[in-house]
Short mmCIF file of C-alpha atoms and ligand atoms in Angstrom, two decimals:
data_model
loop_
_atom_site.label_atom_id
_atom_site.label_comp_id
_atom_site.label_asym_id
_atom_site.label_seq_id
_atom_site.Cartn_x
_atom_site.Cartn_y
_atom_site.Cartn_z
CA MET F 13 0.05 -0.16 -0.08
CA THR F 14 1.21 3.23 -0.84
CA GLN F 15 0.87 6.07 1.63
CA LYS F 16 2.82 9.27 1.85
CA LYS F 17 3.38 11.36 5.14
CA GLN F 18 1.08 14.38 4.29
CA ARG F 19 -0.15 14.41 7.59
CA GLY F 20 1.55 15.18 10.67
CA GLN F 21 2.69 12.40 13.00
CA LEU F 22 0.69 12.39 16.24
CA ILE F 23 2.75 11.22 19.37
CA VAL F 24 1.46 10.04 22.46
CA LEU F 25 3.78 10.67 25.71
CA SER F 26 2.42 8.76 28.75
CA GLY F 27 4.06 8.03 32.10
CA PRO F 28 3.30 8.17 35.80
CA SER F 29 2.59 11.76 37.39
CA GLY F 30 5.97 13.04 38.62
CA VAL F 31 8.30 11.09 36.01
CA GLY F 32 9.23 14.49 34.49
CA LYS F 33 6.90 14.49 31.38
CA SER F 34 6.56 18.17 31.28
CA THR F 35 10.20 18.91 31.86
CA VAL F 36 11.31 16.36 29.15
CA ILE F 37 8.52 17.96 26.81
CA ALA F 38 9.87 21.47 27.32
CA GLU F 39 13.55 20.10 26.32
CA LEU F 40 12.06 18.37 23.48
CA LEU F 41 10.25 21.52 22.30
CA SER F 42 13.29 23.67 22.72
CA GLU F 43 15.09 21.33 20.35
CA ARG F 44 12.06 20.78 18.03
CA PRO F 45 10.05 24.05 18.25
CA ASP F 46 8.16 22.51 14.84
CA ILE F 47 6.20 20.36 17.27
CA TYR F 48 2.86 21.40 18.21
CA PHE F 49 2.11 20.55 21.73
CA SER F 50 -1.66 19.90 22.55
CA VAL F 51 -2.85 21.91 25.49
CA SER F 52 -5.47 19.73 27.04
CA PHE F 53 -8.57 20.60 28.95
CA THR F 54 -8.67 19.80 32.71
CA THR F 55 -11.19 20.29 35.58
CA ARG F 56 -7.71 20.21 37.75
CA LYS F 57 -7.13 23.16 39.61
CA PRO F 58 -3.83 25.02 38.37
CA ARG F 59 -0.66 24.26 40.55
CA VAL F 60 1.65 27.21 41.52
CA GLY F 61 3.37 28.44 38.08
CA GLU F 62 0.74 26.86 35.82
CA ALA F 63 -0.95 29.26 33.29
CA ASP F 64 -4.45 29.04 31.52
CA GLY F 65 -3.77 28.12 27.78
CA VAL F 66 -0.09 27.21 28.45
CA ASN F 67 -0.21 24.09 30.58
CA TYR F 68 -3.81 23.40 30.40
CA TYR F 69 -7.21 25.18 29.80
CA PHE F 70 -8.59 25.02 33.47
CA VAL F 71 -12.23 24.58 32.92
CA SER F 72 -15.27 23.63 35.63
CA LYS F 73 -16.57 20.45 35.53
CA GLU F 74 -19.75 21.71 34.05
CA THR F 75 -17.96 23.13 30.87
CA PHE F 76 -16.22 19.69 30.73
CA GLU F 77 -19.31 17.87 30.65
CA GLU F 78 -20.75 19.98 28.12
CA MET F 79 -17.84 19.51 25.92
CA ILE F 80 -18.14 15.71 26.25
CA ALA F 81 -21.76 16.01 25.46
CA ARG F 82 -21.01 18.14 22.26
CA ASP F 83 -18.37 15.42 21.31
CA GLU F 84 -15.66 17.95 21.12
CA PHE F 85 -12.82 15.54 22.62
CA LEU F 86 -10.71 13.12 20.59
CA GLU F 87 -10.36 11.16 23.83
CA HIS F 88 -11.01 12.21 27.51
CA ALA F 89 -10.47 10.29 30.89
CA ARG F 90 -10.89 10.50 34.50
CA TYR F 91 -7.54 10.61 36.52
CA VAL F 92 -7.38 10.92 40.20
CA ASP F 93 -10.65 12.58 40.68
CA ASN F 94 -10.32 15.17 37.72
CA TYR F 95 -11.35 15.20 33.90
CA TYR F 96 -8.66 15.38 31.43
CA GLY F 97 -9.26 15.58 27.90
CA THR F 98 -7.77 16.52 24.18
CA SER F 99 -9.61 18.76 21.96
CA LEU F 100 -10.16 17.29 18.58
CA LYS F 101 -10.75 20.70 16.94
CA LEU F 102 -7.31 22.07 17.86
CA ILE F 103 -5.39 18.90 16.91
CA ARG F 104 -6.84 18.09 13.52
CA GLU F 105 -5.71 21.40 12.06
CA LYS F 106 -2.23 20.96 12.54
CA LEU F 107 -2.36 17.27 11.59
CA GLU F 108 -3.88 18.10 8.42
CA GLU F 109 -1.40 21.06 7.39
CA GLY F 110 1.51 18.28 8.38
CA THR F 111 2.37 19.32 11.76
CA ASP F 112 3.52 16.89 14.33
CA VAL F 113 1.54 16.92 17.31
CA LEU F 114 2.41 15.73 20.69
CA LEU F 115 -0.06 14.54 23.64
CA ASP F 116 0.80 14.35 27.13
CA ILE F 117 -2.04 11.81 28.25
CA GLU F 118 -2.62 9.03 30.55
CA VAL F 119 -3.12 5.40 29.79
CA GLN F 120 -6.71 5.42 29.02
CA GLY F 121 -6.67 8.18 26.87
CA ALA F 122 -3.69 6.91 24.96
CA ALA F 123 -5.70 3.44 24.45
CA LYS F 124 -8.34 5.75 22.79
CA VAL F 125 -6.13 7.43 20.69
CA ARG F 126 -4.57 3.91 19.81
CA GLU F 127 -7.99 3.00 18.48
CA LYS F 128 -9.00 6.05 16.63
CA CYS F 129 -5.76 6.81 15.14
CA PRO F 130 -3.51 3.56 14.28
CA ASP F 131 -0.89 5.38 13.04
CA ALA F 132 0.23 7.27 16.40
CA VAL F 133 3.17 6.65 17.86
CA LEU F 134 3.03 5.76 21.63
CA ILE F 135 5.83 6.32 24.07
CA PHE F 136 5.79 5.64 27.71
CA ILE F 137 8.35 7.37 30.16
CA VAL F 138 9.38 5.58 33.40
CA PRO F 139 11.73 7.15 36.07
CA PRO F 140 14.91 5.08 37.08
CA SER F 141 13.23 3.61 40.02
CA PHE F 142 9.91 3.95 42.13
CA GLU F 143 11.57 5.42 44.84
CA GLU F 144 12.89 8.32 42.48
CA LEU F 145 9.53 8.58 41.33
CA SER F 146 8.13 9.19 45.14
CA ARG F 147 11.09 11.52 45.41
CA ARG F 148 10.13 13.76 42.57
CA LEU F 149 6.50 13.89 43.37
CA HIS F 150 7.26 15.14 46.79
CA GLY F 151 10.58 17.65 45.65
CA ARG F 152 8.07 19.32 43.25
CA HIS F 153 6.12 20.59 46.31
CA THR F 154 2.99 20.84 44.32
CA ASP F 155 0.55 18.23 45.97
CA ASP F 156 -0.27 17.19 49.29
CA GLU F 157 0.39 13.76 50.76
CA GLU F 158 -2.77 12.28 50.10
CA VAL F 159 -2.58 13.28 46.31
CA ILE F 160 0.66 11.91 46.11
CA GLN F 161 -0.20 8.73 47.65
CA GLY F 162 -3.08 8.49 44.86
CA ARG F 163 -0.59 9.21 42.25
CA LEU F 164 1.88 6.59 43.37
CA GLN F 165 -1.04 4.05 43.58
CA LYS F 166 -2.02 5.37 40.10
CA ALA F 167 1.59 4.76 38.86
CA ARG F 168 1.29 1.03 39.94
CA GLU F 169 -1.79 0.40 37.61
CA GLU F 170 -0.20 2.34 34.69
CA TRP F 171 2.75 0.44 34.75
CA LYS F 172 0.62 -2.76 33.59
CA GLU F 173 0.21 -0.90 30.63
CA ILE F 174 3.39 -0.41 29.28
CA PRO F 175 3.26 -3.52 26.51
CA ASN F 176 0.67 -1.53 25.01
CA TYR F 177 3.20 1.18 23.95
CA ASP F 178 5.71 1.41 21.06
CA TYR F 179 8.69 2.62 23.01
CA LEU F 180 9.75 2.83 26.65
CA VAL F 181 11.88 5.90 27.58
CA VAL F 182 13.77 5.93 31.04
CA ASN F 183 13.93 9.73 32.26
CA ASP F 184 17.02 9.51 34.44
CA LYS F 185 18.77 12.41 32.77
CA VAL F 186 16.45 14.76 30.80
CA PRO F 187 18.45 15.53 27.98
CA THR F 188 19.01 11.78 27.38
CA ALA F 189 15.30 11.19 27.32
CA ALA F 190 14.46 14.11 25.18
CA GLY F 191 17.13 12.74 22.69
CA GLU F 192 15.72 9.24 22.84
CA ILE F 193 12.34 10.67 21.82
CA MET F 194 13.93 12.46 18.92
CA ALA F 195 15.67 9.69 17.66
CA ILE F 196 12.34 7.64 18.08
CA LEU F 197 10.63 10.53 15.63
CA THR F 198 13.37 10.47 13.35
CA ALA F 199 13.19 6.53 13.11
CA GLU F 200 9.27 6.84 12.69
CA GLY F 201 9.71 9.54 9.80
CA CYS F 202 11.95 7.18 7.92
CA ARG F 203 9.38 4.28 7.71
CA THR F 204 8.92 2.89 4.29
CA LYS F 205 5.28 3.66 4.50
CA TYR F 206 5.93 7.39 4.50
CA ARG F 207 8.67 7.18 1.97
CA THR F 208 6.86 5.51 -0.99
CA GLU F 209 7.95 8.69 -3.25
CA LEU F 210 11.70 7.80 -2.90
CA MET F 211 11.12 3.94 -3.92
CA GLU F 212 9.42 5.30 -7.05
CA GLY F 213 10.93 5.71 -10.64
CA VAL F 214 14.13 3.33 -10.43
P1 ADP R 15 4.98 15.38 35.25
O1 ADP R 15 5.01 16.47 34.14
O2 ADP R 15 5.43 13.87 34.49
O3 ADP R 15 4.03 15.02 36.21
P2 ADP R 15 7.19 17.28 36.28
O4 ADP R 15 7.86 17.69 35.00
O5 ADP R 15 6.30 17.96 36.65
O6 ADP R 15 6.74 15.77 36.00
O7 ADP R 15 8.43 16.55 36.90
C1 ADP R 15 8.28 16.55 38.25
C2 ADP R 15 9.55 16.84 39.26
O8 ADP R 15 10.58 15.74 39.02
C3 ADP R 15 9.82 18.23 38.96
O9 ADP R 15 10.32 18.82 40.22
C4 ADP R 15 11.05 18.21 37.91
O10 ADP R 15 11.86 19.24 38.15
C5 ADP R 15 11.50 16.98 38.24
N1 ADP R 15 12.59 16.13 37.27
C6 ADP R 15 12.01 16.02 36.09
N2 ADP R 15 12.80 15.24 35.53
C7 ADP R 15 13.69 14.90 36.36
C8 ADP R 15 15.37 14.41 35.94
N3 ADP R 15 15.29 13.51 35.04
N4 ADP R 15 15.94 14.11 37.34
C9 ADP R 15 15.47 14.79 38.27
N5 ADP R 15 14.52 15.47 38.62
C10 ADP R 15 13.64 15.58 37.48
P1 5GP R 16 -1.25 16.12 35.91
O1 5GP R 16 -2.23 16.44 36.88
O2 5GP R 16 -0.07 15.83 36.70
O3 5GP R 16 -0.95 17.46 35.07
O4 5GP R 16 -1.72 15.21 34.97
C1 5GP R 16 -2.35 13.73 35.50
C2 5GP R 16 -2.18 13.12 34.13
O5 5GP R 16 -3.46 13.35 33.39
C3 5GP R 16 -0.87 12.89 33.55
O6 5GP R 16 -0.66 11.44 33.51
C4 5GP R 16 -1.36 13.44 32.23
O7 5GP R 16 -0.40 12.60 31.00
C5 5GP R 16 -2.91 13.08 31.84
N1 5GP R 16 -3.19 14.09 30.90
C6 5GP R 16 -3.04 15.35 30.91
N2 5GP R 16 -3.97 15.61 29.54
C7 5GP R 16 -4.61 14.73 29.36
C8 5GP R 16 -5.63 14.41 28.44
O8 5GP R 16 -6.03 15.52 27.55
N3 5GP R 16 -6.08 13.51 28.40
C9 5GP R 16 -6.01 12.42 29.10
N4 5GP R 16 -6.33 11.20 28.76
N5 5GP R 16 -5.01 12.40 30.08
C10 5GP R 16 -4.45 13.63 30.11
#
């Protein structure tokens, strides 16, 4: 089957809360500003330093439920008492114009993306150890102990979903993790199915 890569690549990044996804994404985007980061909608309250429209669109539960009813999400999920969702409208345009789009979403959302967009690349990020994950969650100073324990419990459940991902990256050092993701994206772009034009006319 011939298939030219006219559309952008959909990239899904998942991993336990506190593993360093936002940190690695910031490093990745500084090297690859051509990638569009999809800002999700959430009912979670902003953390110190987070801004509306930058980290998330922070909305009420009512607004989120109205968006679900209007079928505005590519995927959405409940995660530790809050809703999170990816706006279909915002990313569709980017993919259609050929821009690569990066989603930072949890495992249920990633499974829905896999179903709806089989060409998406799914990458899971893990910490070097579970103890280090706990240290990072505590060191971030953004959540109280109960929330942290909830997130650590969630991490144990998420771990089981790793086999459903295409790639596994360890976030020991941020530049190394970002470098591995860039290598994955380079390899994905070299897939024969996206390079049919190079196989023609010989
Ligand atoms: P996530 O987006 O996955 O919830 P964050 O990016 O907020 O995680 O990172 C959680 C905490 O861990 C932050 O305080 C961040 O500075 C720190 N962190 C991220 N990556 C690393 C790393 N490779 N080594 C040490 N600390 C890190
Ligand atoms: P946090 O509250 O730490 O910012 O995010 C909690 C979890 O929600 C993380 O695992 C993050 O990847 C996930 N998440 C963020 N946005 C979305 C989204 O739009 N959809 C889904 N399914 N998960 C999301």
